[in-house]
Short mmCIF file of C-alpha atoms in Angstrom, two decimals:
data_model
loop_
_atom_site.label_atom_id
_atom_site.label_comp_id
_atom_site.label_asym_id
_atom_site.label_seq_id
_atom_site.Cartn_x
_atom_site.Cartn_y
_atom_site.Cartn_z
CA MET A 1 23.03 -62.30 102.73
CA THR A 2 22.80 -60.87 99.04
CA THR A 3 25.27 -57.93 97.98
CA ASP A 4 23.87 -54.62 95.00
CA LEU A 5 26.24 -54.33 92.39
CA ARG A 6 24.19 -51.56 91.21
CA PRO A 7 25.98 -48.13 90.88
CA SER A 8 24.46 -45.96 94.37
CA ARG A 9 22.42 -43.15 93.55
CA ASN A 10 24.12 -41.31 95.99
CA GLY A 11 27.95 -41.81 94.44
CA PRO A 12 29.80 -39.21 92.63
CA PRO A 13 28.54 -38.34 88.96
CA PRO A 14 30.87 -40.28 86.10
CA PRO A 15 33.15 -37.73 84.46
CA PRO A 16 32.22 -35.91 81.86
CA PRO A 17 32.95 -37.22 78.06
CA ALA A 18 36.39 -35.71 76.78
CA LYS A 19 36.53 -33.43 74.09
CA ALA A 20 37.36 -34.73 70.38
CA ARG A 21 40.68 -32.94 69.84
CA PRO A 22 40.30 -30.77 66.77
CA ARG A 23 42.09 -31.82 63.22
CA PRO A 24 44.59 -30.16 62.27
CA ALA A 25 43.69 -28.02 59.40
CA ARG A 26 44.38 -29.61 55.82
CA THR A 27 47.55 -28.22 53.75
CA TRP A 28 48.22 -28.13 50.64
CA ARG A 29 50.70 -31.01 50.79
CA THR A 30 48.25 -32.63 53.01
CA ARG A 31 45.78 -32.72 50.35
CA LEU A 32 48.41 -33.04 47.33
CA ALA A 33 50.07 -36.57 49.52
CA ARG A 34 46.21 -37.47 49.83
CA LEU A 35 45.30 -37.29 46.19
CA ASP A 36 48.42 -38.91 45.53
CA VAL A 37 47.58 -42.27 47.13
CA LYS A 38 43.98 -42.64 46.24
CA GLY A 39 44.33 -41.29 42.31
CA ALA A 40 47.86 -42.53 41.53
CA PRO A 41 47.00 -45.98 40.79
CA TYR A 42 43.97 -45.05 38.71
CA ALA A 43 46.15 -42.59 36.76
CA PHE A 44 48.89 -45.10 35.79
CA ILE A 45 45.96 -47.88 34.51
CA SER A 46 44.16 -45.54 32.48
CA PRO A 47 46.59 -44.96 30.10
CA PHE A 48 45.37 -48.98 29.07
CA TYR A 49 41.73 -48.09 29.23
CA ILE A 50 41.78 -45.08 27.32
CA VAL A 51 43.40 -47.04 24.15
CA PHE A 52 41.30 -49.65 24.72
CA LEU A 53 37.75 -47.52 24.40
CA ILE A 54 39.53 -46.19 21.03
CA PHE A 55 40.86 -48.81 19.56
CA GLY A 56 38.60 -51.89 20.88
CA ALA A 57 35.68 -50.64 22.16
CA PHE A 58 35.09 -48.08 19.77
CA PRO A 59 35.20 -50.01 16.90
CA LEU A 60 33.73 -53.30 18.61
CA VAL A 61 30.08 -50.69 18.97
CA TYR A 62 30.70 -49.32 15.66
CA THR A 63 30.78 -52.68 13.68
CA LEU A 64 27.57 -53.76 15.55
CA TRP A 65 25.96 -50.84 14.24
CA VAL A 66 27.16 -51.29 10.62
CA SER A 67 25.72 -55.04 11.56
CA LEU A 68 22.35 -53.92 11.22
CA HIS A 69 22.12 -51.94 7.87
CA ASP A 70 22.86 -52.58 4.14
CA TRP A 71 25.94 -50.75 4.13
CA GLU A 72 27.91 -50.55 1.13
CA LEU A 73 31.21 -49.00 0.09
CA ALA A 74 30.93 -47.84 -3.47
CA SER A 75 27.66 -47.04 -3.90
CA GLY A 76 27.29 -45.20 -0.58
CA THR A 77 24.30 -47.25 0.36
CA ARG A 78 23.11 -47.28 4.58
CA LYS A 79 20.30 -48.74 5.05
CA PHE A 80 19.02 -49.75 8.48
CA ILE A 81 17.66 -53.65 7.88
CA GLY A 82 17.87 -54.05 12.15
CA LEU A 83 18.26 -58.25 12.31
CA ASP A 84 17.71 -58.84 8.71
CA ASN A 85 21.54 -59.38 8.37
CA TYR A 86 21.92 -61.92 11.02
CA ASP A 87 18.72 -63.36 9.84
CA TYR A 88 20.30 -64.52 6.43
CA LEU A 89 23.68 -65.54 8.49
CA LEU A 90 21.65 -68.06 10.35
CA THR A 91 20.87 -70.00 7.09
CA ASP A 92 23.69 -68.87 5.09
CA ALA A 93 25.37 -72.19 4.23
CA ASP A 94 28.55 -71.18 3.11
CA PHE A 95 28.89 -69.39 5.68
CA TRP A 96 28.62 -72.78 7.97
CA HIS A 97 30.78 -74.15 5.70
CA ALA A 98 33.69 -71.77 6.89
CA THR A 99 32.75 -72.20 10.11
CA VAL A 100 33.23 -76.22 10.01
CA ASN A 101 36.34 -75.09 7.83
CA THR A 102 37.87 -72.56 10.66
CA LEU A 103 37.15 -75.55 13.72
CA GLY A 104 38.86 -78.32 11.91
CA ILE A 105 41.97 -76.73 10.99
CA PHE A 106 41.78 -75.31 14.95
CA ALA A 107 41.20 -79.07 15.96
CA VAL A 108 43.90 -80.36 13.86
CA SER A 109 46.28 -77.28 14.67
CA THR A 110 45.81 -76.25 17.81
CA ILE A 111 45.84 -79.87 20.29
CA PRO A 112 49.08 -81.65 18.59
CA GLN A 113 50.51 -77.83 18.73
CA LEU A 114 50.03 -78.17 22.37
CA LEU A 115 51.22 -80.95 23.07
CA ILE A 116 54.12 -80.93 21.07
CA ALA A 117 55.32 -77.83 23.00
CA LEU A 118 54.21 -79.63 26.22
CA LEU A 119 56.88 -82.23 25.72
CA VAL A 120 59.50 -80.31 24.22
CA ALA A 121 58.92 -77.84 27.07
CA ASN A 122 59.51 -80.51 29.40
CA ALA A 123 63.02 -82.14 27.57
CA LEU A 124 64.36 -78.40 27.88
CA ASN A 125 64.01 -78.21 31.74
CA ARG A 126 66.23 -81.65 31.68
CA ARG A 127 69.98 -80.96 32.76
CA MET A 128 71.78 -80.97 28.85
CA ARG A 129 74.75 -79.12 26.85
CA LEU A 130 74.02 -75.56 25.42
CA PRO A 131 70.30 -74.89 26.42
CA THR A 132 70.58 -71.86 25.59
CA MET A 133 71.13 -72.31 22.30
CA PHE A 134 68.22 -74.73 21.94
CA ARG A 135 65.78 -72.66 23.80
CA ILE A 136 66.34 -69.29 21.44
CA GLY A 137 66.16 -71.91 18.38
CA MET A 138 62.69 -71.98 19.62
CA VAL A 139 61.87 -68.49 18.88
CA ALA A 140 63.42 -68.74 15.32
CA PRO A 141 59.87 -69.69 13.74
CA LEU A 142 58.43 -66.51 15.48
CA VAL A 143 60.77 -63.86 13.51
CA THR A 144 60.26 -65.84 10.34
CA SER A 145 57.98 -64.03 8.08
CA THR A 146 54.22 -65.48 7.94
CA ALA A 147 54.57 -64.93 3.94
CA ALA A 148 58.19 -66.44 3.54
CA VAL A 149 56.63 -69.91 5.88
CA ALA A 150 53.52 -69.75 3.45
CA ILE A 151 55.56 -69.97 0.27
CA VAL A 152 58.33 -72.50 1.60
CA PHE A 153 55.57 -74.80 2.91
CA THR A 154 53.58 -74.18 -0.11
CA GLN A 155 55.97 -75.53 -2.09
CA MET A 156 56.99 -78.41 0.16
CA PHE A 157 53.21 -79.45 -0.26
CA ASP A 158 52.88 -79.21 -4.59
CA THR A 159 51.25 -82.50 -5.80
CA ASN A 160 54.00 -82.79 -8.15
CA TRP A 161 56.77 -81.18 -7.80
CA GLY A 162 56.99 -80.93 -3.29
CA MET A 163 58.53 -82.65 -0.99
CA ILE A 164 56.47 -84.10 1.50
CA ASN A 165 55.11 -86.23 -1.81
CA TRP A 166 58.68 -87.07 -2.81
CA VAL A 167 59.31 -88.64 0.83
CA ILE A 168 56.15 -90.34 0.79
CA GLY A 169 56.22 -91.71 -2.49
CA LEU A 170 59.41 -93.01 -0.70
CA VAL A 171 57.33 -95.70 1.11
CA GLY A 172 55.11 -96.50 -1.92
CA ILE A 173 52.22 -94.15 -1.34
CA ASP A 174 50.56 -92.03 -4.06
CA PRO A 175 51.27 -88.95 -4.74
CA ILE A 176 48.23 -86.65 -2.29
CA HIS A 177 46.30 -83.77 -3.47
CA TRP A 178 47.09 -81.02 -0.60
CA SER A 179 45.44 -78.20 -1.77
CA SER A 180 42.33 -79.79 -3.35
CA SER A 181 40.89 -82.36 -0.75
CA ARG A 182 39.41 -80.32 2.35
CA GLY A 183 40.94 -82.80 4.43
CA TRP A 184 44.45 -82.85 3.12
CA SER A 185 44.80 -79.01 3.03
CA TRP A 186 43.14 -78.74 6.60
CA ILE A 187 46.83 -80.62 7.19
CA ALA A 188 48.89 -78.82 5.69
CA ILE A 189 48.25 -75.75 6.97
CA ALA A 190 47.76 -76.80 10.72
CA MET A 191 51.62 -77.82 9.79
CA MET A 192 52.29 -74.35 9.30
CA VAL A 193 50.55 -73.07 11.69
CA ASP A 194 52.60 -75.66 14.46
CA TRP A 195 55.85 -75.35 13.12
CA ARG A 196 55.51 -70.92 13.55
CA TRP A 197 53.68 -71.18 17.05
CA THR A 198 54.97 -74.48 18.56
CA GLY A 199 58.57 -73.05 19.89
CA TYR A 200 55.64 -70.07 21.45
CA ASN A 201 54.05 -72.49 23.83
CA ALA A 202 57.26 -74.02 24.23
CA LEU A 203 59.02 -71.66 25.66
CA ILE A 204 56.03 -70.40 27.98
CA TYR A 205 55.60 -73.80 29.27
CA LEU A 206 59.36 -74.07 30.11
CA ALA A 207 58.97 -70.53 32.01
CA ALA A 208 56.27 -72.40 34.09
CA MET A 209 57.91 -74.89 34.60
CA GLN A 210 61.19 -73.68 36.02
CA ALA A 211 59.07 -72.11 38.82
CA ILE A 212 57.63 -75.81 40.27
CA PRO A 213 59.70 -76.30 43.71
CA LYS A 214 62.40 -79.12 42.60
CA ASP A 215 61.76 -80.23 45.97
CA LEU A 216 58.43 -81.80 44.76
CA TYR A 217 60.22 -83.96 42.22
CA GLU A 218 62.82 -85.33 44.47
CA ALA A 219 60.17 -86.26 47.43
CA ALA A 220 58.60 -88.09 44.00
CA ALA A 221 61.74 -89.87 42.73
CA ILE A 222 62.68 -91.21 46.70
CA ASP A 223 59.31 -92.13 46.48
CA GLY A 224 59.78 -94.42 43.36
CA ALA A 225 58.06 -92.68 41.13
CA SER A 226 59.52 -92.80 36.93
CA ARG A 227 59.41 -90.00 35.21
CA ILE A 228 56.69 -90.29 33.26
CA ARG A 229 54.55 -90.81 36.28
CA GLN A 230 56.36 -87.13 37.71
CA PHE A 231 55.51 -85.49 34.31
CA TRP A 232 51.59 -86.30 34.38
CA GLN A 233 51.79 -85.97 38.37
CA ILE A 234 53.40 -83.20 38.96
CA THR A 235 54.10 -81.09 36.15
CA VAL A 236 51.08 -81.26 34.56
CA PRO A 237 48.58 -80.39 37.12
CA MET A 238 51.36 -77.29 38.03
CA LEU A 239 51.14 -75.79 34.94
CA ARG A 240 47.08 -76.17 34.54
CA PRO A 241 46.95 -72.27 34.89
CA THR A 242 49.58 -72.13 32.04
CA ILE A 243 47.73 -74.31 30.27
CA ILE A 244 45.05 -72.60 30.55
CA PHE A 245 46.24 -69.60 29.27
CA THR A 246 47.62 -71.22 26.34
CA VAL A 247 44.13 -73.26 25.40
CA ILE A 248 42.85 -69.64 25.48
CA ILE A 249 44.97 -67.10 23.09
CA SER A 250 45.21 -70.81 21.13
CA THR A 251 41.89 -70.58 20.92
CA ILE A 252 41.92 -66.55 19.50
CA GLY A 253 44.56 -67.16 17.47
CA GLY A 254 43.02 -70.45 15.49
CA LEU A 255 39.25 -69.02 15.01
CA GLN A 256 40.91 -66.31 13.73
CA LEU A 257 43.42 -67.96 11.15
CA PHE A 258 43.74 -65.78 7.65
CA THR A 259 47.31 -65.86 6.61
CA GLU A 260 48.37 -69.00 6.13
CA PRO A 261 44.96 -70.48 4.12
CA VAL A 262 45.53 -67.63 2.15
CA LEU A 263 49.24 -67.78 1.33
CA PHE A 264 48.12 -71.52 0.48
CA SER A 265 45.63 -70.40 -2.27
CA VAL A 266 48.31 -70.59 -4.73
CA GLY A 267 46.39 -70.59 -8.52
CA THR A 268 43.54 -69.48 -7.46
CA PRO A 269 42.07 -66.40 -8.82
CA ASN A 270 40.55 -65.10 -5.85
CA LYS A 271 42.47 -66.01 -2.88
CA MET A 272 39.72 -65.17 -0.34
CA ASP A 273 38.00 -68.51 -1.46
CA GLY A 274 40.21 -71.19 -0.15
CA GLY A 275 40.29 -73.08 -3.22
CA PRO A 276 37.86 -73.93 -5.81
CA MET A 277 35.17 -75.31 -3.68
CA HIS A 278 36.31 -73.18 -0.90
CA GLN A 279 37.85 -76.53 0.67
CA PHE A 280 40.40 -74.30 3.33
CA GLN A 281 38.06 -70.88 3.65
CA THR A 282 37.85 -69.72 6.91
CA ILE A 283 35.29 -67.24 8.54
CA THR A 284 37.79 -64.21 8.30
CA MET A 285 38.41 -65.48 4.58
CA TYR A 286 34.51 -65.14 4.41
CA MET A 287 34.35 -61.87 6.46
CA TYR A 288 37.07 -60.31 4.14
CA ASP A 289 35.38 -61.93 0.83
CA ASN A 290 31.99 -60.38 2.22
CA ALA A 291 32.98 -56.74 2.88
CA PHE A 292 35.69 -55.75 0.37
CA GLY A 293 35.47 -58.23 -1.97
CA HIS A 294 31.75 -58.22 -2.93
CA ASP A 295 31.09 -54.79 -1.38
CA ARG A 296 28.51 -55.85 0.90
CA TYR A 297 30.31 -54.64 4.34
CA GLY A 298 26.99 -54.78 6.39
CA TYR A 299 26.89 -58.53 6.34
CA GLY A 300 31.21 -58.64 6.53
CA ALA A 301 30.21 -57.06 10.22
CA THR A 302 27.81 -59.26 10.56
CA VAL A 303 29.99 -62.24 10.40
CA ALA A 304 32.91 -60.22 11.98
CA TRP A 305 30.28 -59.81 15.44
CA ALA A 306 29.51 -64.00 15.27
CA LEU A 307 33.45 -64.85 15.05
CA PHE A 308 33.51 -62.40 18.53
CA VAL A 309 30.79 -64.17 19.62
CA MET A 310 32.24 -67.75 18.93
CA ILE A 311 35.76 -67.05 20.08
CA ILE A 312 33.49 -65.97 23.54
CA VAL A 313 32.09 -69.32 23.70
CA PHE A 314 34.57 -71.64 22.93
CA SER A 315 37.41 -69.88 24.78
CA LEU A 316 34.95 -70.81 27.90
CA ILE A 317 34.42 -74.51 27.59
CA ASN A 318 38.54 -74.77 26.45
CA PHE A 319 38.35 -73.06 29.93
CA LEU A 320 35.90 -75.05 31.49
CA ALA A 321 36.79 -78.54 30.02
CA VAL A 322 41.25 -78.06 31.15
CA ARG A 323 39.30 -77.11 34.66
CA ARG A 324 37.60 -80.23 34.68
CA THR A 325 40.27 -82.00 33.67
CA GLY A 326 42.42 -81.35 36.21
CA GLY A 327 39.95 -82.26 38.78
CA THR A 328 38.91 -78.79 39.91
CA LYS A 329 35.69 -76.72 40.36
#
């Protein structure tokens, strides 16, 4: 015996579908509330993008346009030459000399700066007396004028009368010609940069360290982990996003280094030369010297665009290197 589950054709007809309820008419209050929900986020963020378009995107595009010209400010020359400035840039030995100087000063200053900042932040994160005073002291270099810092450091690194040479002379080391040697001038400028920005990075690391749960350190201490192992196994991995941020910011600032080497050029007729042999001339100094010193505004714009591309490339390389070091993909 089988049972037929199909509906009987002779059964009652299915009920008619319910009529859709008419939508209430939209009042101006409803429309205003809808506009507020959908449009308010865009209205709040629009000032930043408007300012960026005016002061960021437009100068960038305009500089690219200028770089395609033989552009001189004094004579008023405006001649379109296409990519000729970029062709000349690739074979310009002075540009590559300045590039090596910039990367050398960047490497000498940034790597020790971030490592010292990390260690200082770890020390300030421990229990100590008068912690607020020491943390405020880390900000002191930031409120000091860069010109004053450069003048003081220039006096300290003077070959004949500087304090640095006097100190190393006490241990029998001959005086160092800081401003005339390429490598030593990099170190002198790097010390100016480190003195100014190490405290800034240390405070950023300290703020991130205080957000790490204390339970992790207590559990590690119970398992017998030393403070050094806690630092490398807990603190550094938890700070990885902050370290990436500081590396990118330091890369941008390091490749745009300008004020310190200019003020270090004491006794040089043209301070944009970076010494008589261009031993510490950076890319920004070379760009300024071409644009305003030799009235090659178009070629200066080309150097500016090369620096822009270089900053993007090195920021990406440092970002990937830090992520790989942490073992993440």
